[in-house]
Short mmCIF file of C-alpha atoms in Angstrom, two decimals:
data_model
loop_
_atom_site.label_atom_id
_atom_site.label_comp_id
_atom_site.label_asym_id
_atom_site.label_seq_id
_atom_site.Cartn_x
_atom_site.Cartn_y
_atom_site.Cartn_z
CA MET I 61 64.45 176.80 82.07
CA ALA I 62 62.79 176.95 85.49
CA ALA I 63 62.59 173.86 87.72
CA GLU I 64 58.81 173.64 87.41
CA ASP I 65 58.92 173.45 83.59
CA GLY I 66 58.58 169.96 82.20
CA LYS I 67 56.84 168.60 85.32
CA ASP I 68 54.78 166.27 83.11
CA TRP I 69 57.82 164.83 81.36
CA LYS I 70 58.62 161.16 81.82
CA PRO I 71 61.63 160.34 84.07
CA ALA I 72 64.02 159.62 81.19
CA THR I 73 63.35 163.07 79.73
CA LYS I 74 63.79 164.75 83.10
CA LEU I 75 67.14 162.99 83.53
CA VAL I 76 68.42 164.47 80.26
CA ARG I 77 66.83 167.92 80.21
CA GLY I 78 65.46 168.76 83.64
CA GLY I 79 66.65 172.00 85.21
CA THR I 80 68.87 173.02 82.29
CA MET I 81 69.82 176.73 82.18
CA ARG I 82 71.60 178.00 79.08
CA SER I 83 73.82 181.04 79.03
CA GLN I 84 73.81 183.65 76.28
CA PHE I 85 76.11 181.34 74.29
CA GLY I 86 73.43 178.67 73.80
CA GLU I 87 75.57 175.69 74.82
CA THR I 88 73.96 172.23 74.51
CA SER I 89 75.95 170.73 77.38
CA GLU I 90 75.41 172.37 80.75
CA ALA I 91 78.00 175.01 81.60
CA ILE I 92 80.40 174.60 84.51
CA TYR I 93 80.52 177.78 86.56
CA LEU I 94 83.86 177.30 88.28
CA THR I 95 83.74 180.42 90.40
CA SER I 96 83.89 181.03 94.12
CA GLY I 97 82.36 184.50 94.05
CA TYR I 98 80.27 186.87 91.94
CA ALA I 99 80.65 190.51 90.91
CA TYR I 100 77.93 193.14 91.42
CA ASP I 101 76.90 196.09 89.32
CA SER I 102 77.07 198.38 92.34
CA ALA I 103 77.63 198.46 96.08
CA GLU I 104 73.88 198.91 96.46
CA GLN I 105 73.22 195.72 94.52
CA ALA I 106 75.72 193.84 96.68
CA ALA I 107 73.88 195.01 99.78
CA ARG I 108 70.51 193.95 98.34
CA ARG I 109 71.83 190.53 97.34
CA MET I 110 73.39 189.88 100.74
CA SER I 111 70.25 190.97 102.57
CA GLY I 112 68.04 188.80 100.39
CA ASP I 113 66.12 191.73 98.96
CA GLU I 114 67.32 190.86 95.44
CA GLU I 115 67.69 187.44 93.91
CA GLY I 116 71.08 186.43 92.60
CA TYR I 117 74.28 184.61 93.45
CA VAL I 118 76.62 185.94 96.12
CA TYR I 119 79.05 183.13 96.96
CA SER I 120 79.38 179.53 95.78
CA ARG I 121 79.26 178.21 99.34
CA TYR I 122 75.65 179.43 99.30
CA ALA I 123 74.64 178.66 95.70
CA ASN I 124 76.10 178.20 92.24
CA PRO I 125 74.42 178.02 88.79
CA THR I 126 75.79 174.55 87.94
CA VAL I 127 74.84 173.22 91.37
CA ARG I 128 71.40 174.79 90.99
CA MET I 129 70.85 172.95 87.71
CA LEU I 130 71.60 169.66 89.44
CA GLU I 131 69.28 170.53 92.32
CA ASN I 132 66.45 171.43 89.96
CA ARG I 133 66.91 168.26 87.91
CA LEU I 134 66.88 166.02 90.97
CA ALA I 135 63.82 167.77 92.40
CA MET I 136 61.97 167.22 89.13
CA LEU I 137 62.99 163.56 89.03
CA GLU I 138 62.03 162.90 92.65
CA GLY I 139 58.82 164.91 92.58
CA ALA I 140 60.13 167.05 95.45
CA GLU I 141 59.46 170.74 96.00
CA THR I 142 63.16 171.44 96.27
CA CYS I 143 66.63 169.92 96.58
CA ARG I 144 69.95 170.86 98.10
CA VAL I 145 73.19 169.26 96.94
CA THR I 146 76.11 168.69 99.31
CA ALA I 147 79.75 167.71 99.00
CA SER I 148 79.08 164.02 99.81
CA GLY I 149 76.36 161.58 100.70
CA MET I 150 77.24 161.71 104.38
CA GLY I 151 77.17 165.51 104.11
CA ALA I 152 73.55 165.16 102.99
CA ILE I 153 72.51 162.62 105.62
CA SER I 154 74.29 164.34 108.51
CA SER I 155 72.78 167.70 107.52
CA ALA I 156 69.26 166.26 107.27
CA LEU I 157 69.62 164.66 110.72
CA ILE I 158 71.57 167.25 112.70
CA ALA I 159 70.39 170.59 111.29
CA PRO I 160 66.72 170.38 112.36
CA VAL I 161 67.04 168.78 115.82
CA GLY I 162 67.76 170.24 119.24
CA GLN I 163 68.00 169.35 122.89
CA GLY I 164 65.05 167.24 124.02
CA ASP I 165 64.16 166.02 120.53
CA ARG I 166 63.78 162.35 119.71
CA VAL I 167 64.96 160.34 116.69
CA VAL I 168 63.88 156.77 115.90
CA ALA I 169 65.95 154.81 113.39
CA ALA I 170 66.05 151.36 111.88
CA SER I 171 68.87 149.28 113.31
CA ALA I 172 70.09 148.34 109.82
CA LEU I 173 71.94 151.47 108.69
CA PHE I 174 75.22 152.33 107.02
CA GLY I 175 77.94 152.43 109.68
CA SER I 176 78.42 156.22 109.68
CA CYS I 177 74.67 156.76 109.98
CA ARG I 178 74.64 154.53 113.05
CA VAL I 179 77.44 156.62 114.55
CA ILE I 180 75.49 159.85 113.99
CA CYS I 181 72.36 158.44 115.61
CA GLN I 182 73.94 156.64 118.50
CA THR I 183 77.02 158.75 119.30
CA ILE I 184 76.76 162.27 117.87
CA LEU I 185 73.09 163.18 118.35
CA PRO I 186 73.02 162.18 122.05
CA ARG I 187 75.88 164.64 122.69
CA TYR I 188 73.40 167.41 121.87
CA GLY I 189 70.64 166.08 124.07
CA VAL I 190 68.79 164.24 121.32
CA GLU I 191 67.28 160.91 122.36
CA THR I 192 67.78 158.13 119.83
CA GLU I 193 66.14 154.72 119.62
CA PHE I 194 66.82 151.87 117.21
CA VAL I 195 64.18 149.39 116.09
CA GLN I 196 64.20 146.30 113.90
CA GLY I 197 63.21 147.77 110.56
CA ASP I 198 61.09 144.88 109.31
CA GLU I 199 59.02 144.56 112.48
CA LEU I 200 55.97 146.80 112.24
CA ASP I 201 55.05 146.16 115.87
CA ALA I 202 58.46 147.50 116.90
CA TRP I 203 57.77 150.68 114.93
CA LYS I 204 54.34 150.98 116.53
CA ALA I 205 55.88 150.68 120.00
CA ALA I 206 58.70 153.13 119.31
CA LEU I 207 56.34 155.66 117.73
CA SER I 208 53.62 155.34 120.34
CA ARG I 209 55.12 158.46 121.91
CA PRO I 210 56.15 161.70 120.22
CA ALA I 211 59.20 161.83 117.98
CA ASN I 212 60.75 164.39 115.67
CA TYR I 213 62.50 162.37 112.98
CA VAL I 214 62.59 158.79 111.74
CA LEU I 215 65.48 157.45 109.63
CA ILE I 216 65.41 154.33 107.48
CA GLU I 217 67.28 152.70 104.60
CA SER I 218 65.40 150.41 102.25
CA PRO I 219 67.01 148.31 100.91
CA SER I 220 69.44 148.57 103.79
CA ASN I 221 73.21 148.44 103.70
CA PRO I 222 74.57 145.78 103.45
CA LEU I 223 72.01 142.96 103.79
CA LEU I 224 69.27 144.56 101.67
CA GLU I 225 66.57 144.41 104.31
CA ALA I 226 63.24 146.09 103.57
CA VAL I 227 61.30 148.63 105.58
CA ASP I 228 57.67 149.25 104.64
CA ILE I 229 58.02 152.95 103.81
CA ALA I 230 54.31 153.73 103.58
CA ALA I 231 53.49 152.00 106.88
CA VAL I 232 56.36 153.64 108.77
CA ALA I 233 55.52 157.04 107.25
CA GLU I 234 51.98 156.78 108.60
CA LEU I 235 53.22 155.86 112.07
CA ALA I 236 55.86 158.60 112.01
CA HIS I 237 53.33 161.27 111.10
CA LYS I 238 50.98 160.17 113.88
CA ALA I 239 53.90 160.61 116.28
CA GLY I 240 54.60 164.09 114.92
CA ALA I 241 57.78 163.00 113.14
CA LYS I 242 59.13 163.47 109.63
CA LEU I 243 60.40 160.39 107.82
CA ILE I 244 63.86 160.51 106.21
CA VAL I 245 64.62 157.75 103.70
CA ASP I 246 68.13 156.94 102.52
CA ASN I 247 67.24 155.77 99.00
CA VAL I 248 70.76 155.15 97.71
CA PHE I 249 70.47 151.42 97.03
CA ALA I 250 67.13 151.64 95.19
CA THR I 251 67.86 154.93 93.36
CA PRO I 252 65.00 157.21 92.26
CA ILE I 253 64.68 155.00 89.18
CA LEU I 254 63.44 151.95 91.12
CA GLN I 255 61.85 153.50 94.22
CA ARG I 256 60.31 156.88 94.99
CA PRO I 257 60.05 157.44 98.77
CA LEU I 258 58.15 160.74 98.62
CA GLU I 259 55.36 159.05 96.65
CA LEU I 260 55.19 156.43 99.42
CA GLY I 261 54.69 159.04 102.15
CA ALA I 262 58.24 159.94 103.18
CA ASP I 263 59.01 163.60 103.89
CA ILE I 264 62.71 163.73 103.01
CA SER I 265 64.79 161.68 100.61
CA VAL I 266 68.59 161.61 100.83
CA TYR I 267 71.24 160.29 98.46
CA SER I 268 74.90 159.76 98.02
CA ALA I 269 75.06 161.01 94.43
CA THR I 270 78.56 159.51 94.40
CA LYS I 271 76.89 156.18 93.77
CA HIS I 272 74.57 155.49 90.83
CA MET I 273 73.99 159.15 89.93
CA ASP I 274 77.64 159.69 89.02
CA GLY I 275 77.98 155.94 88.78
CA GLN I 276 81.44 155.94 87.28
CA GLY I 277 83.67 156.36 90.31
CA ARG I 278 84.67 159.96 89.63
CA VAL I 279 83.30 162.41 92.20
CA LEU I 280 81.64 162.81 95.60
CA ALA I 281 78.25 164.48 96.04
CA GLY I 282 75.06 164.16 98.08
CA ALA I 283 71.47 165.36 97.85
CA ILE I 284 68.62 166.22 100.22
CA LEU I 285 65.08 166.47 98.80
CA GLY I 286 61.91 167.63 100.50
CA ALA I 287 59.53 170.50 101.16
CA SER I 288 60.70 174.06 100.49
CA ASP I 289 59.67 175.49 103.86
CA TRP I 290 61.54 172.78 105.80
CA MET I 291 64.61 173.21 103.58
CA GLU I 292 64.64 176.98 103.99
CA GLU I 293 64.10 176.88 107.74
CA PHE I 294 66.62 174.20 108.68
CA ILE I 295 68.89 173.10 105.87
CA ASP I 296 69.76 176.40 104.17
CA PRO I 297 71.17 178.08 107.32
CA TRP I 298 73.05 174.90 108.20
CA LEU I 299 74.66 174.59 104.78
CA ARG I 300 75.45 178.29 104.61
CA HIS I 301 77.18 178.44 107.98
CA THR I 302 78.82 175.01 108.20
CA GLY I 303 79.97 174.82 104.58
CA PRO I 304 79.46 171.29 103.11
CA ALA I 305 79.17 172.88 99.67
CA PRO I 306 79.69 170.78 96.53
CA SER I 307 82.21 171.61 93.86
CA PRO I 308 80.55 173.00 90.71
CA PHE I 309 82.69 170.60 88.70
CA ASN I 310 81.41 167.64 90.72
CA ALA I 311 77.85 168.86 90.24
CA TRP I 312 78.44 168.99 86.49
CA VAL I 313 79.80 165.44 86.46
CA VAL I 314 76.70 164.21 88.29
CA LEU I 315 74.48 166.14 85.86
CA LYS I 316 76.09 164.27 82.98
CA GLY I 317 75.81 160.99 84.88
CA LEU I 318 72.07 161.48 85.31
CA GLU I 319 71.60 161.44 81.54
CA THR I 320 72.31 157.69 81.49
CA LEU I 321 71.08 156.80 85.00
CA ASP I 322 67.93 154.99 83.88
CA LEU I 323 69.80 152.89 81.32
CA ARG I 324 72.63 152.02 83.69
CA VAL I 325 70.47 151.12 86.69
CA ARG I 326 68.13 148.91 84.69
CA GLN I 327 70.91 147.02 82.91
CA ALA I 328 72.89 146.55 86.13
CA SER I 329 69.70 145.31 87.79
CA ARG I 330 69.23 142.71 85.06
CA ASN I 331 72.83 141.60 85.55
CA ALA I 332 72.35 141.43 89.31
CA ALA I 333 69.20 139.32 89.04
CA HIS I 334 71.06 136.82 86.86
CA LEU I 335 74.08 136.71 89.18
CA ALA I 336 71.98 136.32 92.32
CA ASP I 337 70.48 133.13 90.89
CA ALA I 338 73.90 131.84 89.83
CA ILE I 339 75.49 132.55 93.22
CA ALA I 340 72.58 130.97 95.11
CA GLY I 341 73.26 127.65 93.41
CA HIS I 342 76.91 127.41 94.45
CA GLU I 343 77.83 124.80 97.03
CA ASN I 344 80.00 127.21 99.05
CA VAL I 345 77.21 129.76 99.54
CA ARG I 346 75.05 129.62 102.66
CA ALA I 347 72.56 132.37 101.78
CA VAL I 348 71.84 135.04 99.17
CA ARG I 349 69.99 138.29 99.71
CA TYR I 350 68.60 139.92 96.59
CA PRO I 351 65.36 141.96 96.66
CA GLY I 352 64.16 140.46 93.39
CA ARG I 353 64.37 136.84 94.57
CA SER I 354 61.32 135.22 96.13
CA ASP I 355 63.48 133.66 98.88
CA HIS I 356 64.46 137.10 100.24
CA PRO I 357 62.77 137.32 103.67
CA HIS I 358 61.37 140.75 102.77
CA HIS I 359 60.60 140.06 99.12
CA ALA I 360 56.94 141.06 99.40
CA VAL I 361 57.79 144.52 100.78
CA HIS I 362 60.51 145.09 98.19
CA ALA I 363 58.14 144.03 95.40
CA LYS I 364 55.53 146.50 96.64
CA GLN I 365 57.98 149.42 96.72
CA MET I 366 60.60 148.75 94.03
CA ASP I 367 60.19 148.41 90.27
CA GLU I 368 63.09 145.91 90.03
CA GLY I 369 65.50 144.12 92.36
CA GLY I 370 68.30 146.66 92.11
CA THR I 371 72.05 146.46 91.55
CA LEU I 372 73.21 145.07 94.92
CA ILE I 373 73.56 141.48 96.12
CA ALA I 374 74.65 140.21 99.52
CA PHE I 375 75.74 136.62 99.99
CA SER I 376 77.03 134.59 102.93
CA VAL I 377 79.76 132.03 102.35
CA LYS I 378 80.06 128.81 104.32
CA GLY I 379 82.61 129.98 106.83
CA ALA I 380 83.63 133.30 108.32
CA ARG I 381 86.18 136.04 107.60
CA PRO I 382 88.96 133.76 106.28
CA GLU I 383 86.64 132.15 103.74
CA ALA I 384 85.11 135.47 102.71
CA PHE I 385 88.57 136.95 102.24
CA ARG I 386 89.61 133.97 100.08
CA VAL I 387 86.66 134.60 97.78
CA LEU I 388 87.44 138.31 97.49
CA ASN I 389 91.13 137.68 96.88
CA ALA I 390 90.34 135.14 94.16
CA LEU I 391 88.33 137.64 92.10
CA ASN I 392 90.06 138.72 88.90
CA LEU I 393 87.46 140.86 87.13
CA VAL I 394 85.47 142.24 90.05
CA ASP I 395 87.37 144.83 92.11
CA ILE I 396 87.57 144.82 95.90
CA SER I 397 86.15 148.21 96.86
CA ASN I 398 83.76 149.64 99.45
CA ASN I 399 82.11 151.89 96.85
CA LEU I 400 78.92 150.85 95.05
CA GLY I 401 76.61 151.85 92.22
CA ASP I 402 79.47 151.94 89.72
CA THR I 403 79.62 150.77 86.11
CA LYS I 404 82.41 148.48 87.35
CA SER I 405 81.37 145.57 89.57
CA LEU I 406 82.72 145.95 93.11
CA ALA I 407 82.76 143.65 96.13
CA CYS I 408 83.63 144.14 99.78
CA HIS I 409 83.53 142.50 103.22
CA PRO I 410 81.18 144.81 105.17
CA ALA I 411 82.12 143.60 108.67
CA SER I 412 85.72 144.75 108.16
CA THR I 413 85.08 147.80 105.96
CA THR I 414 81.80 149.71 105.66
CA HIS I 415 80.49 148.53 109.06
CA ARG I 416 83.84 148.16 110.82
CA ALA I 417 83.05 150.97 113.30
CA LEU I 418 80.17 148.95 114.78
CA ASN I 419 80.89 146.48 117.55
CA GLU I 420 79.98 142.82 117.30
CA GLU I 421 76.71 143.25 119.17
CA GLU I 422 75.64 146.11 116.90
CA ARG I 423 76.48 144.13 113.78
CA ALA I 424 74.60 141.14 115.20
CA SER I 425 71.50 143.31 115.63
CA MET I 426 71.62 143.79 111.85
CA GLY I 427 72.22 140.10 111.15
CA LEU I 428 75.69 140.93 109.86
CA ASP I 429 78.41 138.40 110.63
CA GLU I 430 81.87 137.82 109.15
CA SER I 431 80.62 135.52 106.38
CA TRP I 432 78.84 138.18 104.31
CA ILE I 433 80.09 139.73 101.06
CA ARG I 434 78.38 142.71 99.41
CA LEU I 435 78.46 142.76 95.62
CA SER I 436 77.66 145.89 93.62
CA VAL I 437 76.92 144.74 90.09
CA GLY I 438 78.05 146.82 87.15
CA LEU I 439 77.77 146.82 83.37
CA GLU I 440 80.33 144.20 82.35
CA ASP I 441 79.08 141.25 80.28
CA VAL I 442 77.14 139.15 82.76
CA SER I 443 78.73 135.90 81.56
CA ASP I 444 82.19 137.26 82.39
CA LEU I 445 80.99 138.32 85.83
CA GLU I 446 79.39 134.95 86.47
CA ALA I 447 82.55 133.08 85.51
CA ASP I 448 84.71 135.27 87.76
CA ILE I 449 82.46 135.05 90.82
CA LEU I 450 81.76 131.31 90.57
CA SER I 451 85.46 130.64 90.07
CA ALA I 452 86.30 132.66 93.19
CA LEU I 453 83.66 130.78 95.18
CA SER I 454 85.08 127.46 94.03
CA ALA I 455 88.57 128.58 95.11
CA MET I 456 87.31 129.29 98.64
CA ALA I 457 88.21 125.88 100.02
CA GLY I 458 91.77 126.15 98.74
#
């Protein structure tokens, strides 16, 4: 089945059937093409394939049938012209940022980014003569000032990692386009189930498919979605020659994960909404950040862009690192892990893990201090999760 078939299907149908290609054996579950290379009928055909004069597979670093099925399914789900899958989420984000820029270009990014994304923008891109500027993501005037002069790319996360800040995607997209820039949105926390950046005006959407798309802690993968001409001009040569190719097996695992993505994300979001309210009422908690709560400072923007509050919660304990560590160490059901979007609930201390590479001043610019814990809510019974988390919070003073 071609990628354009089923374009009028609802998202749940696309997640199960989008992009499926059956072999001559008629399998119901997608086939795994675990092959590095491909055989040709003749030397002439090999020459035509390699030159691009004939369609077909030549090497799994370039393309693979199982990977192509995943790409087609994600493109259908996102409403994108095309998709490229990479070996990891950072493989996707780094490719989308580095492949299309050159000396003299300019990138503007929200200050609240995943730690590795900050490193790319502030350390790696400047090595190649690319100017980078950070702005406070929730301040539209700051975006207007930064984009009052030409730029090439704009990068945002919304909700951001780890404090779930919001960026008005539609407003920033309009400003970016006036400045001649393309807007890249890291949509990992919201997932394509709860937020669709391309519909809001973004040009490129990127994911760590490791997270909710696999969602069961098994494999690494990433995805870049956008216009075909941009992908073919910048991303295809980059992927072909630098090699962040995904494993066909990993692509197959993500394909199977997508079949239950809608169900998992919505149930985990319901669990998270319940837990956010429970945590907010605890005496040892200073603040809670959850997009679905009206006391979130960016609740109005989240409500405009997201269908639900999502699966992530951030909360600040009354204290600093020692108190946060006591809470984490007192958890019995929830695992301490820097992963997220899993069926298992996971918690971490961002200042010492996911955002450890940032200095204190950089973390302060994001509002991140040592008191914050990030909680990725899974599919356990919510009453068991509530009991575990509230018990750990009560043990904090001991």
